[in-house]
C-alpha angles and dihedrals in degrees: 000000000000114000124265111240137209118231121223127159153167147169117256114206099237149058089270118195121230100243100042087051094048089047096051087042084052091053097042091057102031096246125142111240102268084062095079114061142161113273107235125179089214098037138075119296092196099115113101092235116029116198131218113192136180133185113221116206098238142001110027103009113193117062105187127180116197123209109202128196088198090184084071093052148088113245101328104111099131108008125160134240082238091053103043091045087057092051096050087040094070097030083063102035085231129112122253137204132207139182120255116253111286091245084057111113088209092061107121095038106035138064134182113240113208122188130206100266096050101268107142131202134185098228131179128233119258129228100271087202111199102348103074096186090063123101118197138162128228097234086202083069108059125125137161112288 
């Protein structure tokens, strides 16, 4: 019987490369580095953590969705989106954002913004004009989250 996973995720500020973004997943959750994989719907699904990317075309560039088999990791049974996202932050150096919480009444206009060093701010979105792949923050709208 595969593992149920849990599913976190965020949206990391620049172009990341896949093995730069495997390596500081690895780190932020104390796996070697055949623990983070690709998630692919015809491969093996045998890593401890498979990982989804897209690369969106402005704004915050790197959507990633995390798959977690928490059972084969150290102290990340029941991590947050929030909480992975500030490990890998810094791990990257890039800013990240993440959704509120669902039960958030601010879900479909807000955003936490994380920075590398930890700092976190509730955000909203900003107007994507014409590019609607794109994800961006208006930076006039930060506040302590």
């Amino acid at each position: 019987m595969p593992p149920e996973r849990q599913v976190v995720g965020f949206i990391a500020r620049g172009a990341v490369g896949e093995g730069r973004l495997f390596e500081s997943i690895g780190s932020a959750l104390g796996l070697p580095p055949e623990g983070v994989t690709r998630f692919d719907v015809d491969g093996p699904a045998d890593a401890a953590v498979l990982v989804e990317t897209a690369l969106r075309s402005a704004g915050f560039r790197t959507d990633v969705t995390l798959y977690i088999d928490a059972s084969r990791t150290r102290g990340t049974a029941g991590l947050t989106s929030l909480e992975v996202a500030t490990r890998v932050a810094a791990l990257l150096g890039e800013e990240v954002l993440v959704s509120p919480p669902a039960d958030d009444p601010a879900v479909a206009t807000s955003w936490f913004l994380i920075t590398p060093d930890g700092k976190r701010f509730r955000a909203s979105e900003a107007s994507p004009g014409g590019d609607e792949d794109s994800v961006d923050i208006d930076r006039a709208s930060l506040r302590p989250g």
